[in-house]
Amino acid sequence: MASSDVKLIGAWASPFVMRPRIALNLKSVPYEFLQETFGSKSELLLKSNPVHKKIPVLLHADKPVSESNIIVEYIDDTWSSSGPSILPSDPYDRAMARFWAAYIDEKWFVALRGFLRAGGEEEKKAVIAQLEEGNAFLEKAFIDCSKGKPFFNGDNIGYLDIALGCFLAWLRVTELAVSYKILDEAKTPSLSKWAENFCNDPAVKPVMPETAKLAEFAKKIFPKPQA
């Protein structure tokens, strides 16, 4: 399939855009990346996703698919014969992957983002408590899902790996900004090793934002709270 048949509307810094980019790489699907400018929405984006008006949007033969995790599932289904399966084949494992992916978006990432916006020390302590609780949950989830293998999905990166791994660049930036080790090897050794494996995977490396570049971008969208 020609790359012109597959297009992705997104932005380099968005962790949610990273999800379909990794999935497309895993499936060896060539695509055209249509970069949105921060602070504005293109006519194509508004036309392709009139409901939420958000990135990412996958255009496959000019048909739009929105919402990052839905796009990942669409990619897995559409190119099922190419590359490893992204979603687990077992129904229970698949349900658990979706459960933890929802937890990551609705709870864990909200706490991570809150760290960059936290003002006083009490607010920061509350965020740290939320993140440490979340990391403990995810450490156990990794042990249960991976069954002793490198990724949540086993031998290869899968749905839950993508759901969490897309935030690792932002996690590094947050650690630098707040001078606090969020993913601590002493507390979550399995998750820390997983993060290293994930970032070194050839499907991930080309789309993982550079920490320094992302840190500069973060200063624009997360100004320091006034004392």
GROMACS .gro file of C-alpha atoms in nm, residues 9-216:
model
  208
    9ILE     CA    1  -0.246   1.408   1.161
   10GLY     CA    2  -0.048   1.483   1.474
   11ALA     CA    3   0.230   1.668   1.652
   12TRP     CA    4   0.577   1.547   1.744
   13ALA     CA    5   0.544   1.626   2.117
   14SER     CA    6   0.209   1.457   2.176
   15PRO     CA    7   0.229   1.124   2.362
   16PHE     CA    8  -0.111   1.032   2.221
   17VAL     CA    9   0.020   1.077   1.867
   18MET     CA   10   0.313   0.852   1.953
   19ARG     CA   11   0.072   0.562   2.002
   20PRO     CA   12  -0.037   0.521   1.638
   21ARG     CA   13   0.313   0.607   1.516
   22ILE     CA   14   0.458   0.317   1.715
   23ALA     CA   15   0.177   0.087   1.601
   24LEU     CA   16   0.237   0.177   1.235
   25ASN     CA   17   0.609   0.111   1.282
   26LEU     CA   18   0.540  -0.226   1.444
   27LYS     CA   19   0.328  -0.321   1.144
   28SER     CA   20   0.581  -0.177   0.894
   29VAL     CA   21   0.312   0.046   0.743
   30PRO     CA   22   0.449   0.348   0.553
   31TYR     CA   23   0.257   0.667   0.621
   32GLU     CA   24   0.267   1.042   0.572
   33PHE     CA   25   0.294   1.243   0.894
   34LEU     CA   26   0.095   1.567   0.879
   35GLN     CA   27   0.237   1.794   1.149
   36GLU     CA   28  -0.005   2.025   1.329
   37THR     CA   29   0.119   2.358   1.467
   38PHE     CA   30   0.087   2.400   1.843
   39GLY     CA   31  -0.189   2.643   1.934
   40SER     CA   32  -0.381   2.611   1.608
   41LYS     CA   33  -0.598   2.354   1.434
   42SER     CA   34  -0.576   2.295   1.061
   43GLU     CA   35  -0.878   2.282   0.836
   44LEU     CA   36  -0.799   1.917   0.766
   45LEU     CA   37  -0.801   1.833   1.138
   46LEU     CA   38  -1.133   2.011   1.197
   47LYS     CA   39  -1.283   1.835   0.896
   48SER     CA   40  -1.143   1.494   0.994
   49ASN     CA   41  -1.236   1.510   1.364
   50PRO     CA   42  -1.527   1.755   1.395
   51VAL     CA   43  -1.647   1.602   1.724
   52HIS     CA   44  -1.336   1.639   1.943
   53LYS     CA   45  -1.119   1.853   1.713
   54LYS     CA   46  -0.810   1.680   1.855
   55ILE     CA   47  -0.507   1.488   1.735
   56PRO     CA   48  -0.426   1.219   1.647
   57VAL     CA   49  -0.637   1.134   1.345
   58LEU     CA   50  -0.549   0.849   1.112
   59LEU     CA   51  -0.658   0.889   0.750
   60HIS     CA   52  -0.677   0.555   0.571
   61ALA     CA   53  -0.790   0.591   0.209
   62ASP     CA   54  -0.930   0.930   0.319
   63LYS     CA   55  -1.145   0.772   0.592
   64PRO     CA   56  -1.071   0.925   0.936
   65VAL     CA   57  -1.021   0.729   1.258
   66SER     CA   58  -0.985   0.926   1.584
   67GLU     CA   59  -0.876   0.864   1.946
   68SER     CA   60  -0.529   0.718   2.000
   69ASN     CA   61  -0.616   0.378   2.149
   70ILE     CA   62  -0.894   0.324   1.895
   71ILE     CA   63  -0.648   0.403   1.616
   72VAL     CA   64  -0.400   0.149   1.757
   73GLU     CA   65  -0.671  -0.119   1.756
   74TYR     CA   66  -0.770  -0.022   1.401
   75ILE     CA   67  -0.409  -0.056   1.286
   76ASP     CA   68  -0.381  -0.396   1.453
   77ASP     CA   69  -0.702  -0.519   1.285
   78THR     CA   70  -0.635  -0.368   0.942
   79TRP     CA   71  -0.277  -0.495   0.910
   80SER     CA   72  -0.328  -0.815   1.109
   81SER     CA   73  -0.102  -1.018   0.881
   82SER     CA   74   0.191  -0.777   0.913
   83GLY     CA   75   0.416  -0.779   1.217
   84PRO     CA   76   0.330  -0.902   1.567
   85SER     CA   77  -0.021  -0.877   1.708
   86ILE     CA   78  -0.060  -0.562   1.918
   87LEU     CA   79  -0.359  -0.674   2.122
   88PRO     CA   80  -0.333  -1.003   2.314
   89SER     CA   81  -0.515  -1.296   2.151
   90ASP     CA   82  -0.656  -1.426   2.480
   91PRO     CA   83  -0.989  -1.253   2.566
   92TYR     CA   84  -0.901  -1.206   2.935
   93ASP     CA   85  -0.553  -1.071   2.857
   94ARG     CA   86  -0.708  -0.837   2.601
   95ALA     CA   87  -0.961  -0.712   2.857
   96MET     CA   88  -0.685  -0.652   3.113
   97ALA     CA   89  -0.477  -0.459   2.859
   98ARG     CA   90  -0.773  -0.231   2.789
   99PHE     CA   91  -0.846  -0.192   3.161
  100TRP     CA   92  -0.493  -0.079   3.243
  101ALA     CA   93  -0.474   0.143   2.935
  102ALA     CA   94  -0.786   0.324   3.059
  103TYR     CA   95  -0.634   0.352   3.408
  104ILE     CA   96  -0.318   0.506   3.264
  105ASP     CA   97  -0.511   0.775   3.076
  106GLU     CA   98  -0.771   0.849   3.343
  107LYS     CA   99  -0.557   0.829   3.658
  108TRP     CA  100  -0.181   0.788   3.612
  109PHE     CA  101  -0.124   1.045   3.337
  110VAL     CA  102  -0.351   1.295   3.511
  111ALA     CA  103  -0.123   1.274   3.816
  112LEU     CA  104   0.192   1.305   3.602
  113ARG     CA  105   0.057   1.615   3.430
  114GLY     CA  106  -0.046   1.754   3.768
  115PHE     CA  107   0.317   1.740   3.883
  116LEU     CA  108   0.416   2.004   3.627
  117ARG     CA  109   0.127   2.224   3.737
  118ALA     CA  110   0.162   2.174   4.113
  119GLY     CA  111   0.227   2.488   4.315
  120GLY     CA  112   0.294   2.444   4.686
  121GLU     CA  113   0.471   2.161   4.865
  122GLU     CA  114   0.148   2.007   4.993
  123GLU     CA  115   0.013   1.985   4.640
  124LYS     CA  116   0.336   1.822   4.522
  125LYS     CA  117   0.324   1.569   4.807
  126ALA     CA  118  -0.030   1.473   4.708
  127VAL     CA  119   0.076   1.423   4.346
  128ILE     CA  120   0.376   1.213   4.452
  129ALA     CA  121   0.148   0.990   4.659
  130GLN     CA  122  -0.083   0.941   4.359
  131LEU     CA  123   0.206   0.858   4.127
  132GLU     CA  124   0.370   0.616   4.369
  133GLU     CA  125   0.040   0.435   4.418
  134GLY     CA  126  -0.007   0.422   4.041
  135ASN     CA  127   0.347   0.297   3.983
  136ALA     CA  128   0.292   0.019   4.237
  137PHE     CA  129  -0.026  -0.086   4.055
  138LEU     CA  130   0.154  -0.083   3.720
  139GLU     CA  131   0.454  -0.274   3.857
  140LYS     CA  132   0.221  -0.556   3.961
  141ALA     CA  133   0.030  -0.533   3.633
  142PHE     CA  134   0.356  -0.570   3.442
  143ILE     CA  135   0.459  -0.877   3.641
  144ASP     CA  136   0.116  -1.035   3.587
  145CYS     CA  137   0.086  -0.949   3.217
  146SER     CA  138   0.445  -1.005   3.102
  147LYS     CA  139   0.482  -1.350   3.259
  148GLY     CA  140   0.857  -1.300   3.290
  149LYS     CA  141   0.909  -1.156   2.941
  150PRO     CA  142   1.040  -0.811   2.842
  151PHE     CA  143   0.707  -0.641   2.766
  152PHE     CA  144   0.353  -0.626   2.898
  153ASN     CA  145   0.258  -0.810   2.578
  154GLY     CA  146   0.528  -1.075   2.621
  155ASP     CA  147   0.813  -1.096   2.371
  156ASN     CA  148   0.695  -0.798   2.165
  157ILE     CA  149   0.559  -0.451   2.228
  158GLY     CA  150   0.181  -0.455   2.248
  159TYR     CA  151  -0.125  -0.246   2.331
  160LEU     CA  152  -0.048  -0.179   2.697
  161ASP     CA  153   0.321  -0.117   2.627
  162ILE     CA  154   0.222   0.153   2.380
  163ALA     CA  155  -0.042   0.299   2.614
  164LEU     CA  156   0.213   0.357   2.892
  165GLY     CA  157   0.536   0.387   2.695
  166CYS     CA  158   0.416   0.688   2.498
  167PHE     CA  159   0.446   0.893   2.819
  168LEU     CA  160   0.808   0.803   2.900
  169ALA     CA  161   0.957   1.110   2.733
  170TRP     CA  162   0.722   1.335   2.930
  171LEU     CA  163   0.807   1.140   3.245
  172ARG     CA  164   1.177   1.221   3.194
  173VAL     CA  165   1.099   1.589   3.140
  174THR     CA  166   0.886   1.594   3.455
  175GLU     CA  167   1.163   1.430   3.659
  176LEU     CA  168   1.407   1.699   3.546
  177ALA     CA  169   1.160   1.980   3.615
  178VAL     CA  170   1.071   1.870   3.969
  179SER     CA  171   1.404   1.705   4.066
  180TYR     CA  172   1.227   1.388   4.171
  181LYS     CA  173   1.274   1.031   4.045
  182ILE     CA  174   0.924   0.920   3.948
  183LEU     CA  175   1.019   0.581   3.804
  184ASP     CA  176   1.251   0.451   4.075
  185GLU     CA  177   1.442   0.125   4.017
  186ALA     CA  178   1.441   0.056   4.391
  187LYS     CA  179   1.062   0.075   4.410
  188THR     CA  180   0.959  -0.053   4.067
  189PRO     CA  181   1.250  -0.261   3.930
  190SER     CA  182   1.044  -0.451   3.672
  191LEU     CA  183   0.879  -0.138   3.536
  192SER     CA  184   1.213   0.043   3.520
  193LYS     CA  185   1.369  -0.238   3.316
  194TRP     CA  186   1.063  -0.246   3.092
  195ALA     CA  187   1.099   0.128   3.025
  196GLU     CA  188   1.459   0.076   2.913
  197ASN     CA  189   1.358  -0.209   2.680
  198PHE     CA  190   1.070  -0.006   2.539
  199CYS     CA  191   1.277   0.303   2.460
  200ASN     CA  192   1.544   0.094   2.287
  201ASP     CA  193   1.299  -0.085   2.057
  202PRO     CA  194   1.346   0.002   1.687
  203ALA     CA  195   0.974   0.076   1.648
  204VAL     CA  196   0.996   0.337   1.925
  205LYS     CA  197   1.334   0.508   1.885
  206PRO     CA  198   1.253   0.708   1.569
  207VAL     CA  199   0.941   0.868   1.722
  208MET     CA  200   1.053   0.918   2.084
  209PRO     CA  201   1.103   1.293   2.141
  210GLU     CA  202   1.446   1.411   2.255
  211THR     CA  203   1.438   1.505   2.623
  212ALA     CA  204   1.607   1.846   2.582
  213LYS     CA  205   1.381   1.950   2.295
  214LEU     CA  206   1.071   1.833   2.481
  215ALA     CA  207   1.181   2.014   2.799
  216GLU     CA  208   1.200   2.342   2.607
   0.00000   0.00000   0.00000
